[in-house]
Amino acid sequence: MRTRLGNKIIILDFGSQYTQLIARKIREIGVNAKIYPYHIAQNVITGENPNGIILSGSPKSVNDAEIITPSFNVFELGVPILGICYGMQFTAKFFEGKVINDNRRREYGRTNLRLFAHSPLFAGMEDNKIVWMSHGDSIKVMPTGFELIGKSKTCSVAAIVHKKKQIYGVQFHPEVNHTEEGNILLKNFAVNICKCRTDWTTANFIKTNIDAIRKQVGTDKVICALSGGVDSTVLAVLLHKAIGDQLLCFHVDSGLMRTDESKTIYKLFKENFDMHIEVINGQEEFFKALKGVSDPEKKRKIIGKTFINLFEKEAVKRADCKWLAQGTLYPDVIESVSVNGPSQTIKSHHNVGGLPKKMKLKVLEPFRELFKDEVRSIGRELGVPEWFIKRHPFPGPGLGIRVLGAVSSEKVAVLQKADDILLDELHKYNLYDAIWQAFAVLLPVQSVGVMGDERTYDYTCAIRAVDAVDGMTAEFHRIPYDVLDAISTRICNEVRGINRVVYDITSKPPGTIEWE
Ligand code: XMP
């Protein structure tokens, strides 16, 4: 009977900030996981034929006047269920338990989990390990048919089970790294309880997708816009493996790239993969469009639009192309449920991937179900060199948003030199791989300095280096003073136009990683 199941776990998202993390952790175990909003229709879920369902956490309370609930009775699907935080409280309320908001029982951060009774959910886990809590509500009266299996110091009901119905609930978050044995718990649920096979591997993904792409595309030609970033690069390599010369790659040289970036990309593709790649020189168009514009949002929009215009111009010449390949990732596809209204736009992000709406091309998006680190693993498996995979993230608008204020080719050239020196020193001191992202910013601030016996009145360069996991939050990296000294000395000595270097010690929040 099990073989008929879809071999996957479905996560119903009630708006927790950790929902994507649950999916990633399940995938790391080797089991496919998909996220749907909590209000999704029943036929979509039954169509997926899941082995089990996880109900996520939520910023909402089950005691709110308008409780958020799935559109159908998930407990009647006949598959095992795991409720996490809100998911557990929702389960408790559904089965006539009582959930209260008691200020004395609020728990945020680490606590120790006491395994109160034996359960397959806890197989291989030790008693008294640290788990991560984040809740104001807790269960006061046990739901009907459930047993208590875990407690913590402040939370008398930290884990429950309905043995007959195979419904589990945990108050803590097994998906966060701070929960010491969270991975074991998720594996127990997905593999032992839901009987999922652990065959969600990169090798499997590549094989299945190569077959699928060949079938989908047939003898048609496909175009792919290469930014030089990891996603579009790995996408191009996968497509090339599937359809060879039917793939046409374009790279737009905006003049806003790092030194020799376009040459590096061209070389990578030619030397490593012998692929068809064309570099479109768009430097003139970009600098012309950006002339005199200093507002960050306007600059971002101009750069995005110029990319699209140039790409369209080239693509319409290729009437034989029927497909546009895009490196869209899973987080771009499933906007996490916003139960508190739409979030504010901080920056208009631009990616070369998200291209022309006007063009009548069919869209090919093989990475729609993947996370960024999974794309990296696929890249490795496909032979993309490690130095390339490990490169720091680089924003679509490039140095256009790192030359603060109005952008000119002269200022970009100054910044390119400073940026080169920064990266060179980080490599020299073996710091590049320890830092998530590092770059130089050219400030529109001139100050007085002295070089030799001469007065200078030149620009200021800011150095930014941050530690992060996904770029959503970041801390400034503690670069040793000696290294900062070496960087600053070289930039002032070697880059005409810069006479002062400062180090950005702002975390995100309150700062963002890029300055614009
Ligand atoms: P912020 O500045 O928002 O950046 O803290 C978070 C991460 O996103 C990168 N970034 C971009 N990436 N297109 C991209 O592809 C963009 O428009 C863009 N803006 C910022 C940034 O470099 C950091 O890694």
XYZ file of C-alpha atoms and ligand atoms in Angstrom:
540
model
C 0.000 0.000 0.000
C 2.854 2.354 0.882
C 4.258 2.288 -2.643
C 1.176 4.121 -3.832
C 2.092 7.103 -1.661
C 3.817 10.127 -3.197
C 6.915 9.625 -1.042
C 6.844 13.117 0.334
C 5.932 15.170 3.360
C 3.569 18.129 2.991
C 3.985 21.117 5.269
C 0.944 23.302 5.836
C 2.252 26.808 6.479
C 0.487 28.884 9.127
C 2.969 31.757 8.704
C 5.874 30.755 10.949
C 9.253 32.294 10.137
C 10.663 28.744 10.351
C 8.390 27.011 7.804
C 11.024 26.938 5.049
C 13.503 25.554 7.524
C 11.216 22.560 8.194
C 11.223 21.753 4.461
C 15.011 22.124 4.240
C 15.610 19.872 7.228
C 13.333 17.166 5.828
C 15.111 17.407 2.460
C 18.489 17.102 4.192
C 17.286 13.748 5.506
C 16.756 12.751 1.861
C 12.958 13.059 1.831
C 11.081 15.400 -0.485
C 9.069 18.088 1.301
C 6.646 20.647 -0.119
C 5.059 23.665 1.486
C 1.464 24.783 0.946
C -0.443 27.633 2.580
C -2.724 26.474 5.409
C -5.884 27.350 3.442
C -5.042 25.216 0.360
C -7.883 23.115 -1.069
C -8.100 19.463 -0.049
C -7.856 18.117 -3.608
C -4.388 19.690 -4.030
C -3.125 17.900 -0.955
C -4.740 14.567 -1.784
C -3.354 14.962 -5.328
C 0.150 15.040 -3.834
C -0.589 11.780 -2.032
C 1.676 12.655 0.899
C 3.076 10.111 3.346
C 2.576 12.559 6.191
C 1.704 16.165 7.020
C 3.434 18.708 9.212
C 1.434 21.630 10.598
C 3.797 24.580 11.050
C 4.043 27.259 13.737
C 2.383 30.654 13.409
C 2.552 34.190 14.777
C -1.186 33.768 15.466
C -2.900 32.201 18.481
C -5.536 29.468 18.440
C -7.447 31.674 20.882
C -7.687 34.594 18.414
C -11.225 35.658 17.543
C -10.568 34.516 13.975
C -8.618 31.278 14.254
C -6.658 30.319 11.146
C -7.451 26.734 10.161
C -6.982 24.424 7.160
C -9.889 24.380 4.688
C -10.560 20.692 5.385
C -10.172 18.152 8.171
C -6.498 17.132 7.855
C -6.886 14.589 10.622
C -9.189 12.522 8.421
C -6.671 12.009 5.608
C -5.410 8.887 7.338
C -1.710 9.836 7.207
C 0.520 10.621 10.215
C 0.528 14.265 11.333
C 3.098 16.285 13.250
C 2.018 19.622 14.701
C 4.804 22.027 15.610
C 4.086 24.865 18.084
C 0.886 26.457 16.667
C 0.366 23.188 14.768
C 0.316 21.326 18.075
C -1.960 23.856 19.746
C -4.325 23.746 16.795
C -4.389 19.956 17.083
C -5.054 20.173 20.819
C -7.939 22.596 20.347
C -9.402 20.483 17.525
C -9.512 17.469 19.849
C -11.168 19.384 22.670
C -8.067 20.256 24.666
C -7.613 23.694 26.222
C -4.900 26.144 25.185
C -4.219 29.165 27.359
C -2.082 32.272 27.218
C -0.391 32.401 30.577
C 2.364 34.990 31.018
C 4.154 32.751 33.515
C 4.392 29.974 30.947
C 5.761 31.954 28.025
C 9.020 30.494 26.809
C 11.440 31.949 24.253
C 14.814 30.349 23.648
C 16.444 27.210 24.950
C 15.102 24.801 27.496
C 15.617 21.123 28.297
C 13.213 18.505 27.024
C 12.319 15.724 29.439
C 11.223 12.606 27.585
C 8.212 11.646 29.653
C 7.206 8.421 27.915
C 8.644 6.199 25.210
C 7.531 7.146 21.683
C 8.711 6.288 18.154
C 9.004 10.071 17.649
C 11.864 10.087 20.174
C 13.675 6.904 19.003
C 17.422 7.371 19.442
C 17.030 10.682 21.299
C 18.455 11.336 24.742
C 16.591 12.717 27.721
C 17.242 16.310 28.890
C 18.646 17.653 25.603
C 18.256 21.290 24.622
C 15.249 22.274 22.526
C 14.238 25.724 21.190
C 10.924 27.174 22.327
C 9.140 30.244 21.020
C 5.589 30.454 22.337
C 3.181 32.455 24.422
C 0.341 29.889 24.428
C 0.470 26.448 26.002
C -1.778 23.436 26.468
C -3.595 23.483 29.796
C -6.028 20.589 29.289
C -4.910 17.542 27.254
C -6.877 16.837 24.073
C -9.091 13.733 23.990
C -7.298 10.495 23.099
C -3.782 12.017 23.428
C -0.954 11.029 25.764
C 1.762 13.217 27.200
C 5.243 12.205 25.995
C 7.432 15.264 26.724
C 7.750 18.128 29.215
C 10.038 21.046 29.918
C 10.600 23.085 33.080
C 7.995 25.716 32.240
C 5.939 23.776 29.741
C 4.059 20.878 31.285
C 2.835 19.713 27.855
C 5.814 19.858 25.467
C 5.030 16.769 23.338
C 1.897 14.688 22.802
C 0.725 11.715 20.741
C -2.544 10.132 19.665
C -1.229 6.604 19.162
C -4.157 5.205 17.232
C -4.475 8.099 14.819
C -0.673 8.623 14.557
C -0.954 12.331 15.383
C 2.037 13.939 17.122
C 2.542 17.399 18.524
C 5.625 19.211 19.839
C 5.682 22.631 21.455
C 9.360 23.217 20.580
C 10.896 23.728 17.111
C 12.790 20.591 15.954
C 13.731 22.399 12.686
C 16.017 25.032 14.239
C 19.691 24.293 14.749
C 19.507 25.174 18.440
C 17.330 22.094 19.061
C 20.051 19.537 19.658
C 18.356 16.387 18.381
C 15.761 18.029 16.131
C 17.089 16.230 13.049
C 16.614 12.840 14.702
C 13.023 13.739 15.597
C 12.209 14.867 12.043
C 13.823 11.740 10.631
C 11.830 9.568 13.035
C 8.662 11.229 11.794
C 9.416 11.259 8.053
C 11.200 7.908 7.700
C 10.093 5.652 10.562
C 6.558 6.871 11.126
C 5.573 8.083 7.613
C 7.694 5.424 5.836
C 9.228 7.839 3.317
C 12.166 6.579 1.283
C 15.361 8.655 1.578
C 16.016 8.979 -2.134
C 15.812 12.764 -2.531
C 19.459 13.072 -3.604
C 21.182 15.464 -5.978
C 22.242 12.598 -8.266
C 18.618 11.472 -8.492
C 17.443 15.019 -9.094
C 19.888 15.484 -11.973
C 18.970 12.207 -13.630
C 15.215 12.721 -13.377
C 15.450 16.308 -14.574
C 17.668 15.599 -17.536
C 15.085 13.090 -18.752
C 12.219 15.508 -18.045
C 13.934 18.443 -19.815
C 14.651 16.336 -22.917
C 11.045 15.219 -23.063
C 9.671 18.716 -22.503
C 11.900 20.542 -24.976
C 12.183 17.992 -27.772
C 14.232 19.518 -30.603
C 13.417 23.171 -29.683
C 16.092 25.707 -28.784
C 16.347 27.224 -25.296
C 17.830 30.556 -24.220
C 19.288 31.222 -20.824
C 20.444 34.544 -19.344
C 23.638 34.115 -17.357
C 24.349 36.590 -14.598
C 27.489 34.807 -13.479
C 25.798 33.868 -10.209
C 25.596 30.277 -8.963
C 21.910 29.669 -9.832
C 22.006 30.642 -13.500
C 25.404 28.976 -13.964
C 24.309 25.629 -12.527
C 21.076 25.885 -14.528
C 23.015 26.376 -17.765
C 25.307 23.435 -16.995
C 22.348 21.147 -16.269
C 20.560 22.220 -19.446
C 23.694 21.751 -21.500
C 24.030 18.229 -20.179
C 20.418 17.576 -21.173
C 20.168 19.261 -24.581
C 23.716 20.209 -25.620
C 23.857 22.682 -28.510
C 20.133 23.380 -28.373
C 21.042 25.732 -25.503
C 21.994 29.366 -26.174
C 23.458 31.335 -23.265
C 23.657 35.124 -23.055
C 25.601 37.183 -20.613
C 25.012 40.928 -20.473
C 28.152 42.876 -19.590
C 26.628 45.905 -17.883
C 29.946 47.516 -16.997
C 28.762 47.190 -13.396
C 30.462 43.849 -12.807
C 33.633 43.189 -10.829
C 36.918 43.473 -12.723
C 37.091 40.915 -15.563
C 33.859 39.266 -14.359
C 32.448 38.868 -17.855
C 35.739 37.400 -19.086
C 35.780 34.961 -16.142
C 32.261 33.792 -16.919
C 33.045 33.381 -20.605
C 36.186 31.392 -19.783
C 34.402 29.200 -17.247
C 31.791 28.196 -19.788
C 34.136 27.741 -22.699
C 36.951 25.939 -20.905
C 34.981 23.776 -18.496
C 31.858 23.013 -20.460
C 32.464 23.944 -24.087
C 29.141 25.737 -24.183
C 27.681 28.241 -26.591
C 27.816 31.595 -24.808
C 27.463 35.120 -26.142
C 28.501 38.196 -24.222
C 26.380 41.249 -24.985
C 28.245 44.474 -24.355
C 25.728 46.810 -22.759
C 28.111 49.149 -20.945
C 27.157 52.233 -22.934
C 23.404 51.706 -22.437
C 23.769 51.200 -18.692
C 25.950 54.244 -18.013
C 23.750 56.397 -20.223
C 20.570 55.291 -18.446
C 22.127 55.813 -15.017
C 23.646 59.219 -15.716
C 22.875 61.737 -12.954
C 20.519 59.354 -11.073
C 21.311 59.037 -7.387
C 18.139 57.651 -5.796
C 18.811 53.964 -4.910
C 15.371 52.662 -5.898
C 15.431 54.553 -9.202
C 18.881 53.149 -9.931
C 17.709 49.599 -9.210
C 14.702 49.992 -11.493
C 16.756 51.515 -14.318
C 19.318 48.710 -14.144
C 16.576 46.031 -14.194
C 14.836 47.634 -17.149
C 18.043 48.086 -19.143
C 18.822 44.379 -18.681
C 15.407 43.421 -19.986
C 15.618 45.756 -22.991
C 19.014 44.422 -24.027
C 18.044 40.830 -23.533
C 14.836 41.201 -25.496
C 16.663 42.863 -28.358
C 18.989 39.887 -28.665
C 16.387 37.225 -28.037
C 13.920 38.390 -30.694
C 16.669 37.900 -33.282
C 16.548 34.183 -32.448
C 13.163 33.265 -33.766
C 14.042 29.575 -33.468
C 14.170 29.819 -29.661
C 10.984 28.575 -28.086
C 12.020 28.378 -24.423
C 13.428 30.697 -21.804
C 15.257 28.963 -18.933
C 15.144 30.678 -15.541
C 16.917 29.855 -12.289
C 13.810 30.456 -10.155
C 14.254 28.852 -6.727
C 11.706 27.453 -4.299
C 11.771 30.433 -1.901
C 10.846 32.679 -4.879
C 7.896 30.438 -5.698
C 6.320 29.864 -2.296
C 5.981 33.166 -0.611
C 5.565 32.168 3.004
C 1.987 32.834 4.137
C 1.680 36.371 5.340
C -0.865 36.192 8.142
C -0.016 39.712 9.260
C -0.523 41.464 5.915
C 2.006 42.146 3.163
C 5.525 43.025 4.262
C 7.131 46.304 3.306
C 9.364 46.561 0.244
C 12.852 47.358 1.480
C 14.581 47.092 -1.896
C 13.393 46.198 -5.389
C 15.456 43.118 -6.041
C 16.600 42.474 -9.521
C 17.694 39.125 -10.849
C 18.697 38.354 -14.380
C 16.509 35.274 -14.006
C 13.214 37.124 -13.702
C 13.005 38.274 -17.296
C 10.827 39.337 -20.188
C 7.082 39.158 -19.842
C 6.490 40.444 -23.361
C 8.442 37.676 -25.079
C 6.355 34.768 -26.247
C 8.581 32.070 -24.849
C 7.659 29.040 -22.836
C 9.365 29.035 -19.460
C 11.620 26.268 -18.192
C 12.339 26.353 -14.444
C 13.957 23.095 -13.274
C 14.958 24.570 -9.873
C 11.456 25.616 -8.848
C 11.480 23.109 -6.015
C 15.032 23.667 -4.776
C 16.756 25.688 -2.100
C 20.001 27.539 -2.767
C 22.250 25.062 -0.982
C 20.665 22.245 -3.010
C 21.551 24.122 -6.210
C 25.130 24.340 -4.938
C 25.231 20.547 -4.395
C 23.895 19.982 -7.909
C 26.575 22.324 -9.259
C 29.265 20.297 -7.488
C 27.839 17.037 -8.805
C 27.816 18.491 -12.345
C 31.464 19.503 -12.097
C 31.144 23.267 -11.619
C 34.503 24.169 -10.024
C 34.509 24.627 -6.238
C 35.994 28.146 -6.408
C 32.988 29.189 -8.443
C 30.402 27.509 -6.229
C 31.903 29.109 -3.138
C 31.925 32.653 -4.533
C 30.265 35.262 -2.350
C 26.771 36.350 -3.427
C 26.773 39.274 -5.847
C 23.643 41.384 -6.393
C 21.951 41.596 -9.806
C 22.473 45.397 -10.046
C 26.177 44.827 -9.329
C 28.468 47.757 -8.554
C 25.652 50.106 -9.612
C 24.370 49.903 -6.034
C 27.854 49.960 -4.474
C 28.867 53.265 -6.027
C 26.610 55.333 -3.796
C 24.820 58.220 -5.457
C 25.258 58.939 -9.161
C 27.136 56.210 -11.063
C 29.799 56.835 -13.715
C 32.235 54.524 -15.487
C 35.116 56.371 -13.776
C 33.704 55.749 -10.300
C 32.997 52.095 -11.122
C 36.629 51.709 -12.247
C 37.852 53.152 -8.924
C 35.580 50.798 -6.973
C 36.620 47.763 -9.041
C 40.255 48.335 -8.036
C 39.412 48.718 -4.335
C 37.187 45.628 -4.453
C 39.946 43.596 -6.127
C 42.403 44.500 -3.400
C 39.907 43.624 -0.659
C 39.230 40.158 -2.096
C 42.896 39.581 -2.807
C 43.834 40.292 0.822
C 41.000 38.130 2.160
C 42.254 35.221 0.041
C 45.835 35.898 1.147
C 44.861 35.768 4.821
C 42.613 32.721 4.251
C 39.521 34.634 5.299
C 37.459 34.534 2.087
C 35.730 31.219 2.819
C 35.097 32.136 6.455
C 33.112 35.223 5.418
C 29.633 35.009 3.906
C 29.967 38.122 1.775
C 32.582 40.890 1.542
C 32.801 43.901 -0.737
C 33.880 47.495 -1.058
C 31.530 50.478 -1.356
C 32.462 53.851 -2.840
C 30.961 56.680 -0.801
C 30.106 60.059 -2.330
C 32.092 61.662 0.490
C 35.373 63.471 -0.098
C 37.762 64.251 2.708
C 41.165 65.853 3.152
C 44.242 63.689 3.376
C 47.986 63.952 2.915
C 50.117 61.773 0.656
C 53.821 62.500 0.471
C 53.850 66.233 0.943
C 50.672 66.773 -0.979
C 47.194 67.579 0.165
C 44.535 65.214 -1.229
C 40.776 65.657 -1.410
C 39.518 62.228 -2.446
C 36.724 59.721 -1.961
C 36.073 57.361 0.942
C 35.828 53.603 0.550
C 33.804 51.545 3.017
C 34.561 47.867 3.574
C 31.631 45.559 4.321
C 32.124 41.949 5.433
C 29.305 39.951 6.997
C 28.525 36.555 8.484
C 25.091 35.241 7.540
C 23.229 32.029 6.718
C 20.712 33.198 4.149
C 21.275 36.965 4.002
C 18.044 37.662 5.899
C 20.020 38.643 8.963
C 23.739 39.301 9.250
C 26.480 40.293 11.650
C 29.601 42.175 10.662
C 32.589 39.856 10.455
C 35.357 40.487 12.974
C 38.214 40.947 10.482
C 41.469 41.162 12.501
C 42.965 44.680 12.711
C 46.153 43.565 10.944
C 44.181 42.460 7.924
C 42.119 45.673 7.933
C 45.394 47.552 8.101
C 46.773 45.673 5.083
C 43.567 46.288 3.105
C 43.401 49.981 3.953
C 47.084 50.609 3.234
C 46.910 48.917 -0.154
C 43.697 50.660 -1.214
C 45.008 54.132 -0.307
C 48.375 53.445 -1.948
C 47.175 51.721 -5.088
C 43.797 53.251 -5.944
C 43.868 56.786 -7.325
C 40.792 58.627 -6.095
C 40.524 57.036 -2.635
C 42.359 58.495 0.386
C 40.319 57.088 3.276
C 39.015 53.608 4.206
C 36.364 52.919 6.850
C 34.995 49.594 8.160
C 31.232 49.031 8.420
C 30.376 47.558 11.828
C 26.589 47.472 11.388
C 24.574 44.269 11.644
C 21.386 43.494 9.697
C 19.022 44.638 11.072
C 19.293 47.599 11.487
C 21.479 47.915 8.373
C 20.983 45.923 5.187
C 23.938 44.096 3.650
C 24.202 46.265 0.541
C 24.248 49.992 1.211
C 21.586 50.774 -1.405
P 20.321 43.212 1.493
O 21.109 44.367 0.993
O 18.860 43.283 1.126
O 20.910 41.953 0.734
O 20.518 42.979 2.966
C 20.683 40.609 1.077
C 21.431 39.757 0.070
O 20.831 39.930 -1.226
C 21.789 40.429 -2.145
N 21.089 41.394 -3.000
C 20.643 41.087 -4.231
N 20.748 39.955 -4.956
N 19.568 40.986 -6.715
C 20.229 39.931 -6.207
O 20.354 38.919 -6.901
C 19.419 42.158 -6.045
O 18.827 43.112 -6.532
C 19.995 42.204 -4.747
N 20.061 43.193 -3.775
C 20.742 42.646 -2.728
C 22.874 41.067 -1.300
O 24.116 41.118 -1.987
C 22.890 40.149 -0.114
O 23.600 38.964 -0.414
